[in-house]
Short mmCIF file of C-alpha atoms in Angstrom, two decimals:
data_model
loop_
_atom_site.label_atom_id
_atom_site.label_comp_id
_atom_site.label_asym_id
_atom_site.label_seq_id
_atom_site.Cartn_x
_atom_site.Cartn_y
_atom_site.Cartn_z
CA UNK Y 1 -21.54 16.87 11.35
CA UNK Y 2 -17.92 17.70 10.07
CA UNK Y 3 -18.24 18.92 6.26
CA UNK Y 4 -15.20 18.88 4.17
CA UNK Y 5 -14.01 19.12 1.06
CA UNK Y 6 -11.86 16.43 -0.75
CA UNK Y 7 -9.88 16.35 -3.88
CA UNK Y 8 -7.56 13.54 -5.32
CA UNK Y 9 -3.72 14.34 -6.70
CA UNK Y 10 -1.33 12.69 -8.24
CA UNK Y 11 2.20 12.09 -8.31
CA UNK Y 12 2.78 11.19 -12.31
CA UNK Y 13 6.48 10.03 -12.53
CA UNK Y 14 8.82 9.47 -15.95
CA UNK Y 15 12.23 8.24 -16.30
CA UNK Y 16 13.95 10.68 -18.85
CA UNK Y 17 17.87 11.46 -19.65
CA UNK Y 18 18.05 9.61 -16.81
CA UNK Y 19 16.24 11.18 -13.82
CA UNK Y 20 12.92 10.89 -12.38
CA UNK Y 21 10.53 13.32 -13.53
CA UNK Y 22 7.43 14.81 -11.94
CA UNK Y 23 4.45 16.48 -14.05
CA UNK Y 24 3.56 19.45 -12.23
CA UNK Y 25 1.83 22.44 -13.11
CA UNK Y 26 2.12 26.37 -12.66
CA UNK Y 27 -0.72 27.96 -10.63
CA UNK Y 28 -1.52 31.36 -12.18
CA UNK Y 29 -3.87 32.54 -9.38
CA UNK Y 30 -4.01 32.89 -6.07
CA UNK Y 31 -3.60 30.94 -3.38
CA UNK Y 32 0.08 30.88 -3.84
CA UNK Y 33 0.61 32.05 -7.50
CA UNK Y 34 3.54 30.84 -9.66
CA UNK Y 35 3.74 27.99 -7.41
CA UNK Y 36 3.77 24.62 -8.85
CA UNK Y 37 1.36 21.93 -8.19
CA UNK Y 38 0.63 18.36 -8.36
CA UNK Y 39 -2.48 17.55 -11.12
CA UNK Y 40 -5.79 16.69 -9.78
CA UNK Y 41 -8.79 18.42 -8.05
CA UNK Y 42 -12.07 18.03 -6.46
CA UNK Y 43 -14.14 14.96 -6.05
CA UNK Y 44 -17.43 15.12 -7.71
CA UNK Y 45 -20.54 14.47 -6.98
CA UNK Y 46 -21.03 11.45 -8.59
CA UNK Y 47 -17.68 10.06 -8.98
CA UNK Y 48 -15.34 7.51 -6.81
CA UNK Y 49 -11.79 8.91 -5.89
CA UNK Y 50 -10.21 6.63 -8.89
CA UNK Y 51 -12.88 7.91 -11.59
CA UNK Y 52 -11.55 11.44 -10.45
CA UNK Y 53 -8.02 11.08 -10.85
CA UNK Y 54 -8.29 9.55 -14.19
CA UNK Y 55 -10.92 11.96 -15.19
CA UNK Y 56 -8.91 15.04 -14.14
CA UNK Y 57 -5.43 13.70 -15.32
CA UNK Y 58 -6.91 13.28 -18.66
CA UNK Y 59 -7.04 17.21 -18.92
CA UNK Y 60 -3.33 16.67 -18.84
CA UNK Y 61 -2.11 13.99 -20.57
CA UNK Y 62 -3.21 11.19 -22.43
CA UNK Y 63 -4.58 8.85 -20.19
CA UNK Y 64 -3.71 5.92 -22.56
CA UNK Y 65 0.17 6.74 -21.63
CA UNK Y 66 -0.28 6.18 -18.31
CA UNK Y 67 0.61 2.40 -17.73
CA UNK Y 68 0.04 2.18 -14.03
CA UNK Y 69 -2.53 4.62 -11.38
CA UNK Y 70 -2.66 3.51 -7.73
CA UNK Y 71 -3.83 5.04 -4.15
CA UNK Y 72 -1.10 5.43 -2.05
CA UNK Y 73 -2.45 7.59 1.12
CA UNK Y 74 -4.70 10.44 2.44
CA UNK Y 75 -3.34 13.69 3.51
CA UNK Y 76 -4.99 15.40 6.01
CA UNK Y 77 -3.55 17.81 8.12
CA UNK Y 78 -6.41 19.99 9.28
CA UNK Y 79 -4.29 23.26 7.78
CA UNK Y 80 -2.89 21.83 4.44
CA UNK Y 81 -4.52 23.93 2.56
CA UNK Y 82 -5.81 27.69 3.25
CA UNK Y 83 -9.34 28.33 3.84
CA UNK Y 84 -12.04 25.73 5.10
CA UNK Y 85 -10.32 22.10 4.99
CA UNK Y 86 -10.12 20.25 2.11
CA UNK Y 87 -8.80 16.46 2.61
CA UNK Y 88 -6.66 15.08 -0.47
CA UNK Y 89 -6.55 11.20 -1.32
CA UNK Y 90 -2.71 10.97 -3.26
CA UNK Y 91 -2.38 8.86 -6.16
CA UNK Y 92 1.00 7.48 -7.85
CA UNK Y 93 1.09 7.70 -11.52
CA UNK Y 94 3.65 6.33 -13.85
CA UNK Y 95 4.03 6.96 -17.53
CA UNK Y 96 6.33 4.68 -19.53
CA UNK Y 97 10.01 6.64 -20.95
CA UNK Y 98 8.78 6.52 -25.18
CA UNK Y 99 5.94 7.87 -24.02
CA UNK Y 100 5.83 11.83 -24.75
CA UNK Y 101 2.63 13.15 -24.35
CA UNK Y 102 1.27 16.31 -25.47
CA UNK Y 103 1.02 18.90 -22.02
CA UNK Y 104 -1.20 22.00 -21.48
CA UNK Y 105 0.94 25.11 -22.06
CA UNK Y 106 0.87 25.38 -17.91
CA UNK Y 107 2.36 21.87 -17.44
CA UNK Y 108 5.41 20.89 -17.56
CA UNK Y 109 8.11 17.69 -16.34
CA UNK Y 110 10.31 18.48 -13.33
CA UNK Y 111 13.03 16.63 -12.06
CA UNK Y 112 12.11 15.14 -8.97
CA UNK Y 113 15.76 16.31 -7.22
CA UNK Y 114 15.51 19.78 -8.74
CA UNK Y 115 11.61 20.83 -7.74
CA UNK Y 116 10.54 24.28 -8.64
CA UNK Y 117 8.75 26.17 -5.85
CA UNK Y 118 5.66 23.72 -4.92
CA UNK Y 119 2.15 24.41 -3.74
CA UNK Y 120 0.55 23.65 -0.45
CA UNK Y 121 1.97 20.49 1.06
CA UNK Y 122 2.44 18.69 -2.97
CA UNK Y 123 6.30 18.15 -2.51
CA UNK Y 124 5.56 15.67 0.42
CA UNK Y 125 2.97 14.12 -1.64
CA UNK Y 126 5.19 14.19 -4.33
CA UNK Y 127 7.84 12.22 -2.11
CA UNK Y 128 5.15 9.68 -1.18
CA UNK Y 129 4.29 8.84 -4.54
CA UNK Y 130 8.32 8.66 -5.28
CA UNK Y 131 8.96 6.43 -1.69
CA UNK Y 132 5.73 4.06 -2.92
CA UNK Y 133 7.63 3.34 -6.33
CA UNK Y 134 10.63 2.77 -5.11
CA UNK Y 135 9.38 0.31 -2.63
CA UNK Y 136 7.23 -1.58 -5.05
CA UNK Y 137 10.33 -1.87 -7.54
CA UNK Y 138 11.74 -4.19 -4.78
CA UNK Y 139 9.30 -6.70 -4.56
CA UNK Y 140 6.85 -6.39 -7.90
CA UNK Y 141 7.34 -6.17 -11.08
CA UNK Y 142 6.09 -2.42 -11.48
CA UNK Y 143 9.36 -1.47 -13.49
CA UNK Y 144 6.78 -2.32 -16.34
CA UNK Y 145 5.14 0.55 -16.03
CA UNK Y 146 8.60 2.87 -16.35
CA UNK Y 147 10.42 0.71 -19.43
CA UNK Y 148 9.25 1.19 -22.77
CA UNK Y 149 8.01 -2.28 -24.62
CA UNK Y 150 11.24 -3.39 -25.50
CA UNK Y 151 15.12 -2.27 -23.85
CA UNK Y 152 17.95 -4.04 -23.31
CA UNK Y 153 19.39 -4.43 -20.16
CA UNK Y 154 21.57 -1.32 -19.94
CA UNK Y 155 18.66 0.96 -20.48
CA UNK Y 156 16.78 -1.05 -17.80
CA UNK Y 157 19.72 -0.69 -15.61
CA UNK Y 158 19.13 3.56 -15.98
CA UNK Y 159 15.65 3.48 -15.05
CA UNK Y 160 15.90 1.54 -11.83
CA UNK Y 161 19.16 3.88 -11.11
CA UNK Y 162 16.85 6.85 -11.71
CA UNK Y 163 14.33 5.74 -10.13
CA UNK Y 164 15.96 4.15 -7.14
CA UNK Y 165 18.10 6.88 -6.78
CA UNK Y 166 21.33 5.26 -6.85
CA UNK Y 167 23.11 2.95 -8.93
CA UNK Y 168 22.19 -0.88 -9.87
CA UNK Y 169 24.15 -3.70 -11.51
CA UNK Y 170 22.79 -4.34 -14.86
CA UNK Y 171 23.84 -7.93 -14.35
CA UNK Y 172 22.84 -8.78 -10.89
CA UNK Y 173 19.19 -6.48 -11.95
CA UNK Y 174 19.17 -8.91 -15.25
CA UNK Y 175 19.68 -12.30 -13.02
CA UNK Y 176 16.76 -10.75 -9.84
CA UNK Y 177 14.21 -10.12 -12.42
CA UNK Y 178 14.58 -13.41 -14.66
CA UNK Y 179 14.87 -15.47 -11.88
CA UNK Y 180 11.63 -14.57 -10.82
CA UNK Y 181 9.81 -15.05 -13.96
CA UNK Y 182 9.16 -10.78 -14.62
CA UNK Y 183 11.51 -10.80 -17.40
CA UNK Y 184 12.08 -12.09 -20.77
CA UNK Y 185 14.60 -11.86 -23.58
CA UNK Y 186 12.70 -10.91 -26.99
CA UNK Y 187 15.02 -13.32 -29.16
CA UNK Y 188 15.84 -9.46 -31.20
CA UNK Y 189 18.77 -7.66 -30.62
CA UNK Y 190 19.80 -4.20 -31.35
CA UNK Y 191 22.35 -2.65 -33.83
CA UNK Y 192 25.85 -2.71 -32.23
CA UNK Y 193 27.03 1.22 -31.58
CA UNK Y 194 30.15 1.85 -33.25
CA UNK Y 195 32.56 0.27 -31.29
CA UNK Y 196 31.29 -3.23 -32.77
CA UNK Y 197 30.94 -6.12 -29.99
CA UNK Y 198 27.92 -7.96 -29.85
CA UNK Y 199 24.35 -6.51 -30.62
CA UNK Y 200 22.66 -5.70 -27.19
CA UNK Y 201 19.45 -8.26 -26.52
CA UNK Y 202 15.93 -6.96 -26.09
CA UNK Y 203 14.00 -8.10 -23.22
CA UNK Y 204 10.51 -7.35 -22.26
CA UNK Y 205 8.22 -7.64 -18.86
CA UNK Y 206 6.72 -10.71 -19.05
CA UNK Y 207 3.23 -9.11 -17.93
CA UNK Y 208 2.30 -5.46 -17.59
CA UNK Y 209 0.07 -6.23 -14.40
CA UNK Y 210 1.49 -5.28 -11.64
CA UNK Y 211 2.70 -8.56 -9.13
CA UNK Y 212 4.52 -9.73 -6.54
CA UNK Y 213 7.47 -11.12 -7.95
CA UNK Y 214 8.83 -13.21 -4.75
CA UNK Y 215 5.74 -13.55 -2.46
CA UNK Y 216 6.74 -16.38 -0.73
CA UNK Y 217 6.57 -18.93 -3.37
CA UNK Y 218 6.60 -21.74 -0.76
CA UNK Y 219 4.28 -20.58 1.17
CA UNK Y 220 1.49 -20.21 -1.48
CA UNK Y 221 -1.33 -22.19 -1.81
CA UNK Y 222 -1.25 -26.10 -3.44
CA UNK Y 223 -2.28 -25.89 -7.48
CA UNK K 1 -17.78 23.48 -4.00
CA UNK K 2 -18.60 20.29 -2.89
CA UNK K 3 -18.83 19.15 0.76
CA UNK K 4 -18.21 16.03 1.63
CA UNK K 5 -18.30 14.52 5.33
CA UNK K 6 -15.38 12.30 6.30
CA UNK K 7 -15.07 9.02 8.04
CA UNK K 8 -12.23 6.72 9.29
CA UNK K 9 -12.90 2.92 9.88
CA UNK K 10 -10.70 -0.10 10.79
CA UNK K 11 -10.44 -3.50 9.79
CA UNK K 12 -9.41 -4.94 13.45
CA UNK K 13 -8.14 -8.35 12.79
CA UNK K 14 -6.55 -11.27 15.23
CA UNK K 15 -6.55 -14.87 14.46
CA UNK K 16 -7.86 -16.95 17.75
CA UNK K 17 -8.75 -20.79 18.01
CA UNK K 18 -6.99 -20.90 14.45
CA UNK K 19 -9.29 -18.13 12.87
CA UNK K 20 -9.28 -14.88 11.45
CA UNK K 21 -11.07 -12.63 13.55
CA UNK K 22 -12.68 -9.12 13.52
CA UNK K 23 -13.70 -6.44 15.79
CA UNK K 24 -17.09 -5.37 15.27
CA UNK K 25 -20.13 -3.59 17.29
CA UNK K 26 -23.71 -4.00 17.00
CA UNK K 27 -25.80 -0.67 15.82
CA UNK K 28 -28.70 -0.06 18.22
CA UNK K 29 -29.79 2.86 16.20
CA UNK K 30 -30.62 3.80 12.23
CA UNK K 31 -28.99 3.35 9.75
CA UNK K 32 -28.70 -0.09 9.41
CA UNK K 33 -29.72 -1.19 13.65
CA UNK K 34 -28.65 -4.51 14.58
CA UNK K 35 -26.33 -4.95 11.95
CA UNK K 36 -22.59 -4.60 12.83
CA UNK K 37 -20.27 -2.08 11.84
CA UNK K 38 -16.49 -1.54 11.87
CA UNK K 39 -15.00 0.55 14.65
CA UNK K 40 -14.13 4.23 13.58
CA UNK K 41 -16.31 7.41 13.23
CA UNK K 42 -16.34 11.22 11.87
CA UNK K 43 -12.83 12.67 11.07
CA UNK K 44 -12.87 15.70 13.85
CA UNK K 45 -11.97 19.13 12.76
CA UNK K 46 -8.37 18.92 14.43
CA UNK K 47 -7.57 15.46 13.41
CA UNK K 48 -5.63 13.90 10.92
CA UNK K 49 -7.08 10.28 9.63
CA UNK K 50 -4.26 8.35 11.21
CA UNK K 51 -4.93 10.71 15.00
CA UNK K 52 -8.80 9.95 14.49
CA UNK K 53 -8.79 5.98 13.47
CA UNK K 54 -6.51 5.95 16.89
CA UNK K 55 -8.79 7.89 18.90
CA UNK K 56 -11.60 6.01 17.81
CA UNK K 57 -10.07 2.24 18.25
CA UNK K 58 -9.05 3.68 22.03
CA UNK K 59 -13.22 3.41 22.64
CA UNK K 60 -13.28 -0.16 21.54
CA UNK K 61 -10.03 -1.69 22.82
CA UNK K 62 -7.07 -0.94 25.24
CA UNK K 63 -4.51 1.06 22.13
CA UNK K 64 -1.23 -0.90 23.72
CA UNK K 65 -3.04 -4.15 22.07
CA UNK K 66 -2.71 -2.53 18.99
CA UNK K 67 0.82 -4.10 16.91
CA UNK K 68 0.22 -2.49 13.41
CA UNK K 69 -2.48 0.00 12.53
CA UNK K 70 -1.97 1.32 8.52
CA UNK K 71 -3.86 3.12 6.09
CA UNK K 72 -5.38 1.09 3.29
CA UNK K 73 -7.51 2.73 0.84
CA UNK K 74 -10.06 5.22 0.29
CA UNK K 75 -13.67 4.40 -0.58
CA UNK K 76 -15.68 6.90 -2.01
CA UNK K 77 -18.68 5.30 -4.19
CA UNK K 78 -20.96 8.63 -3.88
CA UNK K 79 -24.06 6.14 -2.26
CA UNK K 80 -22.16 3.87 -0.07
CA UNK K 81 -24.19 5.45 3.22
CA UNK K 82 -27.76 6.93 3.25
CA UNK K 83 -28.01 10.45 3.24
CA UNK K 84 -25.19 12.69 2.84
CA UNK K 85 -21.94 11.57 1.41
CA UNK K 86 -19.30 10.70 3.39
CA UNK K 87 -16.37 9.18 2.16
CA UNK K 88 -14.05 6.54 4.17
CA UNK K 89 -10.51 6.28 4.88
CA UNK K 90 -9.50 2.43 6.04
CA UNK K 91 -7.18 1.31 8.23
CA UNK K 92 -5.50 -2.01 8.67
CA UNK K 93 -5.46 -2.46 12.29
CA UNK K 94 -3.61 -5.60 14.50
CA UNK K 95 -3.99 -7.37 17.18
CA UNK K 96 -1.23 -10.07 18.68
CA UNK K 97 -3.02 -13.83 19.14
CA UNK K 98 -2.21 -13.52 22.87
CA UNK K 99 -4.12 -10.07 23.93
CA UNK K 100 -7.84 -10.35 25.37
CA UNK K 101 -8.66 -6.78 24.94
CA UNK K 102 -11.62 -6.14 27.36
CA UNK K 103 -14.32 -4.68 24.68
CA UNK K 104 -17.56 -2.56 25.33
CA UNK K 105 -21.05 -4.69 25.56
CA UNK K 106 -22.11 -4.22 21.58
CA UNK K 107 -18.66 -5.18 20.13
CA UNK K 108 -17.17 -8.65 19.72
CA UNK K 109 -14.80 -10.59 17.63
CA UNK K 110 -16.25 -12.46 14.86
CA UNK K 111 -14.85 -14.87 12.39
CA UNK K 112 -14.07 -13.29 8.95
CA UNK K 113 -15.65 -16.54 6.90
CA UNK K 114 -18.55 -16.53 9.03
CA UNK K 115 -19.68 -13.14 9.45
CA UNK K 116 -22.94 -11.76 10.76
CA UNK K 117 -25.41 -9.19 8.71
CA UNK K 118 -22.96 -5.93 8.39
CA UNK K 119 -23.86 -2.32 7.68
CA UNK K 120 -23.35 -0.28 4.45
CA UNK K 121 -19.94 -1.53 2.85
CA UNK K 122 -18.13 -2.54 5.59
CA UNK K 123 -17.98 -6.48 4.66
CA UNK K 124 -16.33 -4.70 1.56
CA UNK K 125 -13.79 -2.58 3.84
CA UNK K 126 -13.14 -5.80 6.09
CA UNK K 127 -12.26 -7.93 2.89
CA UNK K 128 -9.95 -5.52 1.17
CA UNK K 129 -8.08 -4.93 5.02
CA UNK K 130 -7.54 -8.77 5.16
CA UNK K 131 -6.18 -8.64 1.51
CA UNK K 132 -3.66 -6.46 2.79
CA UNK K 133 -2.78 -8.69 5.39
CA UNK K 134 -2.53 -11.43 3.53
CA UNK K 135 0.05 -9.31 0.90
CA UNK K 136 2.14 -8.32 3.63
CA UNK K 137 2.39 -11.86 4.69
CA UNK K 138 4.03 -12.82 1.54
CA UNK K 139 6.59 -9.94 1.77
CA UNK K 140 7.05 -7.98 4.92
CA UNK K 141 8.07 -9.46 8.56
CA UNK K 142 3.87 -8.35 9.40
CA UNK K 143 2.96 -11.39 11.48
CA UNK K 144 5.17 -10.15 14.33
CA UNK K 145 1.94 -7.82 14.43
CA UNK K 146 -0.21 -11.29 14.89
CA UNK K 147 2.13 -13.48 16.45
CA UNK K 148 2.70 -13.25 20.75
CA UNK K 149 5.85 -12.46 21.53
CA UNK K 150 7.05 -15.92 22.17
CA UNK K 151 5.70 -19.18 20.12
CA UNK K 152 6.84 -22.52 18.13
CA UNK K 153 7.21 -23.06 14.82
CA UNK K 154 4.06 -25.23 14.96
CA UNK K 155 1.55 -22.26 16.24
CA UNK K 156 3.38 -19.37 14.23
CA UNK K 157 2.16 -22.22 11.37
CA UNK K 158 -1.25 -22.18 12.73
CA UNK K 159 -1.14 -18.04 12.57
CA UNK K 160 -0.25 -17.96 8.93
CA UNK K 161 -2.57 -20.45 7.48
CA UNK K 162 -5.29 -18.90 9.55
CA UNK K 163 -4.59 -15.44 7.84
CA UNK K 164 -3.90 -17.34 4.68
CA UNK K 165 -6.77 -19.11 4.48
CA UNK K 166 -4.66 -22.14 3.21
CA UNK K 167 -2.76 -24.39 5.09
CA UNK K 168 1.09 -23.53 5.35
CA UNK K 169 3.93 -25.77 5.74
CA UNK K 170 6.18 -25.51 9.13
CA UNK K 171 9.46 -26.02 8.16
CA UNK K 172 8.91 -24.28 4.98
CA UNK K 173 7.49 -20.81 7.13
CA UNK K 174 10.41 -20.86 9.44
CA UNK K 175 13.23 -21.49 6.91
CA UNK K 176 11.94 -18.55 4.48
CA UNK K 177 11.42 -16.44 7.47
CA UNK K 178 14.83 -17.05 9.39
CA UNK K 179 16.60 -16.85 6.32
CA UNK K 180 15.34 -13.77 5.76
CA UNK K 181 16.55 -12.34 8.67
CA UNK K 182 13.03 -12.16 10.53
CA UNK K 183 12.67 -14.93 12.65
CA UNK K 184 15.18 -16.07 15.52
CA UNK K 185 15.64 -18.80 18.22
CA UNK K 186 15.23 -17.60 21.16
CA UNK K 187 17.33 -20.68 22.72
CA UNK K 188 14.37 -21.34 25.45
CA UNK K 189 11.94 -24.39 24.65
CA UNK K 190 8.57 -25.07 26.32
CA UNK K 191 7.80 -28.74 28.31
CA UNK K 192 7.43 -31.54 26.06
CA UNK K 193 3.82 -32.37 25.19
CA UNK K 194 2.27 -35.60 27.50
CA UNK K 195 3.48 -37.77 24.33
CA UNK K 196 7.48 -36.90 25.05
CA UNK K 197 9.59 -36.43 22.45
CA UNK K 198 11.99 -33.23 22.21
CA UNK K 199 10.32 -30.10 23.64
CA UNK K 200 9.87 -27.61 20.75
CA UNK K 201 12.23 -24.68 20.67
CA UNK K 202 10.67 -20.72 21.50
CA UNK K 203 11.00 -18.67 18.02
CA UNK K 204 10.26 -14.78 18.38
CA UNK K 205 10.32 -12.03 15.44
CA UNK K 206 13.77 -9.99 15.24
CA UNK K 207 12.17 -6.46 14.73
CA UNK K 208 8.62 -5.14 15.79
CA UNK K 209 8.95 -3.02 13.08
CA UNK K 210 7.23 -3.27 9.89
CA UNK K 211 10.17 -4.01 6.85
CA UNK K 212 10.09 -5.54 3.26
CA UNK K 213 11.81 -8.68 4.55
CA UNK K 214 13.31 -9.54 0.65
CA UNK K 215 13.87 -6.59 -0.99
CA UNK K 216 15.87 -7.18 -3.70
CA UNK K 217 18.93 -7.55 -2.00
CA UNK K 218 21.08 -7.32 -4.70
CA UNK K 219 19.59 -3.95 -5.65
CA UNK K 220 20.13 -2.52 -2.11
CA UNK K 221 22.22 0.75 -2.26
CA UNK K 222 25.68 -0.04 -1.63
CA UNK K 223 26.72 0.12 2.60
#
């Protein structure tokens, strides 16, 4: 019988100053020193994959800031790491953009475009986790997860551009996500800048569990 | 450092005689003899999850039958198998309504709502593999995985509400699904039924390729 070792990671993602950020940490020993890595570790002995990642993330951030965890794949190239194999299950974590947790002095956010030097095979993971949001922003309503409780449109417009990695139409993003029942407007509004005009509206997601937004609706079942 | 034994297993579904099927053998040994199992086995030391699961499936059923084979979760619960841990990858794996795989003498296809004793948490690993199904259905072209290559609108019905588990409306399936760009005429028809009438036109799936079939259009990246 094949023994091997196993230990979860996790992509965390923010949108800040408009880019998507990745918490990584700075390895101080070896293998591969200075190198910057994804948080996580090994699987215990008496705890599932999910109890891990929470339990080991919470030794970097506040686990109450993080609005949305999910599996996304297993790595397991026989070599990915050096030394006898260890198998990884990769996580996607998301962490809302007023949130600003406290970080171990080792820890810090990375843009996602501009990585520092990266451990092992963690930049592909770290791609995964980014390619698995992405996705999901088409057809759920995970942008929950990313926007702070209340924003108005413009600021929601940013985070999907950030996160998307190119640029959306605060209108036509305003219109997709209404439509489909994921957003509300807040009936507040927001100071006008300087200029004057008309005070921005707040909206809000209309749930912060993740769904399907479209799904179909015809083809789902009677009641 | 903990050591930790890995295994791969498959959900192997097809729908036949409008049901939801599954692949499954019969232990003749302990753990768990008599009871059936899901197809897979031990990662090998060479192997990635994805190379093993494929391996493995090629000792059950001929590989070409296979449309769609994707990762699905990882479950870990430290006592899910006697003895030593092992934890699981899963895999989603597909089968088109029209392929009679020739199997091995312990495994058969049984249906999913009527299933026989199975071993350790596999009912469990089946369950959450025709979730995923059933997910994709509602966003993704995936049924091109379940569908022959050829049908009507009436049995491409029958497909979905057997992997539904509700019935599905006809005209409803094949407007959302043409007008999403998945489903085309083929301009062929097959002989009228002995009652007359029109003979029902041949429908087939544009790509064999698994794609978010909504999308948020509007959010696409521009070109």
């Amino acid at each position: 019988m094949i023994s091997t070792g196993h230990e979860v990671l996790a992509g965390v993602l923010r949108i800040r100053e408009k880019r998507l950020q990745a918490l990584l940490w700075q390895r101080a020993k070896p293998p591969h020193p200075n190198r910057w890595s994804l948080p996580g570790g090994r699987l215990g002995p008496d705890e599932t994959v999910e109890h891990s990642i929470r339990r080991q993330l919470a030794e970097k951030v506040d686990v109450r800031e993080l609005t949305h965890v999910e599996q996304i794949s297993v790595f397991s190239a026989p070599d990915r790491v050096p030394g006898s194999r260890v198998v990884a299950t990769a996580f996607l974590g998301l962490i809302p953009s007023d949130a600003d947790p406290e970080l171990p002095d080792d820890t810090c956010w990375h843009p996602v475009e501009d990585l520092p030097e990266t451990a092992f095979d963690h930049e592909g993971i770290l791609f995964a986790a980014r390619e698995r949001l992405r996705a999901k922003l088409s057809y759920t309503n995970i942008g929950f997860a990313l926007a702070p409780p209340r924003f108005t449109v413009s600021e929601l417009r940013d985070i999907y551009s950030a996160a998307l990695g190119y640029r959306v139409s605060a209108t036509n993003l305003q219109r997709v996500l209404s439509r489909r029942g994921a957003l509300e407007a807040t009936g507040q509004t927001v100071a006008a800048g300087p200029s004057g005009g008309r005070p921005p509206a707040l909206f809000r997601f209309t749930s912060r569990d993740l769904q399907i937004t479209d799904a179909f609706a015809v083809l789902r079942p009677p009641g």
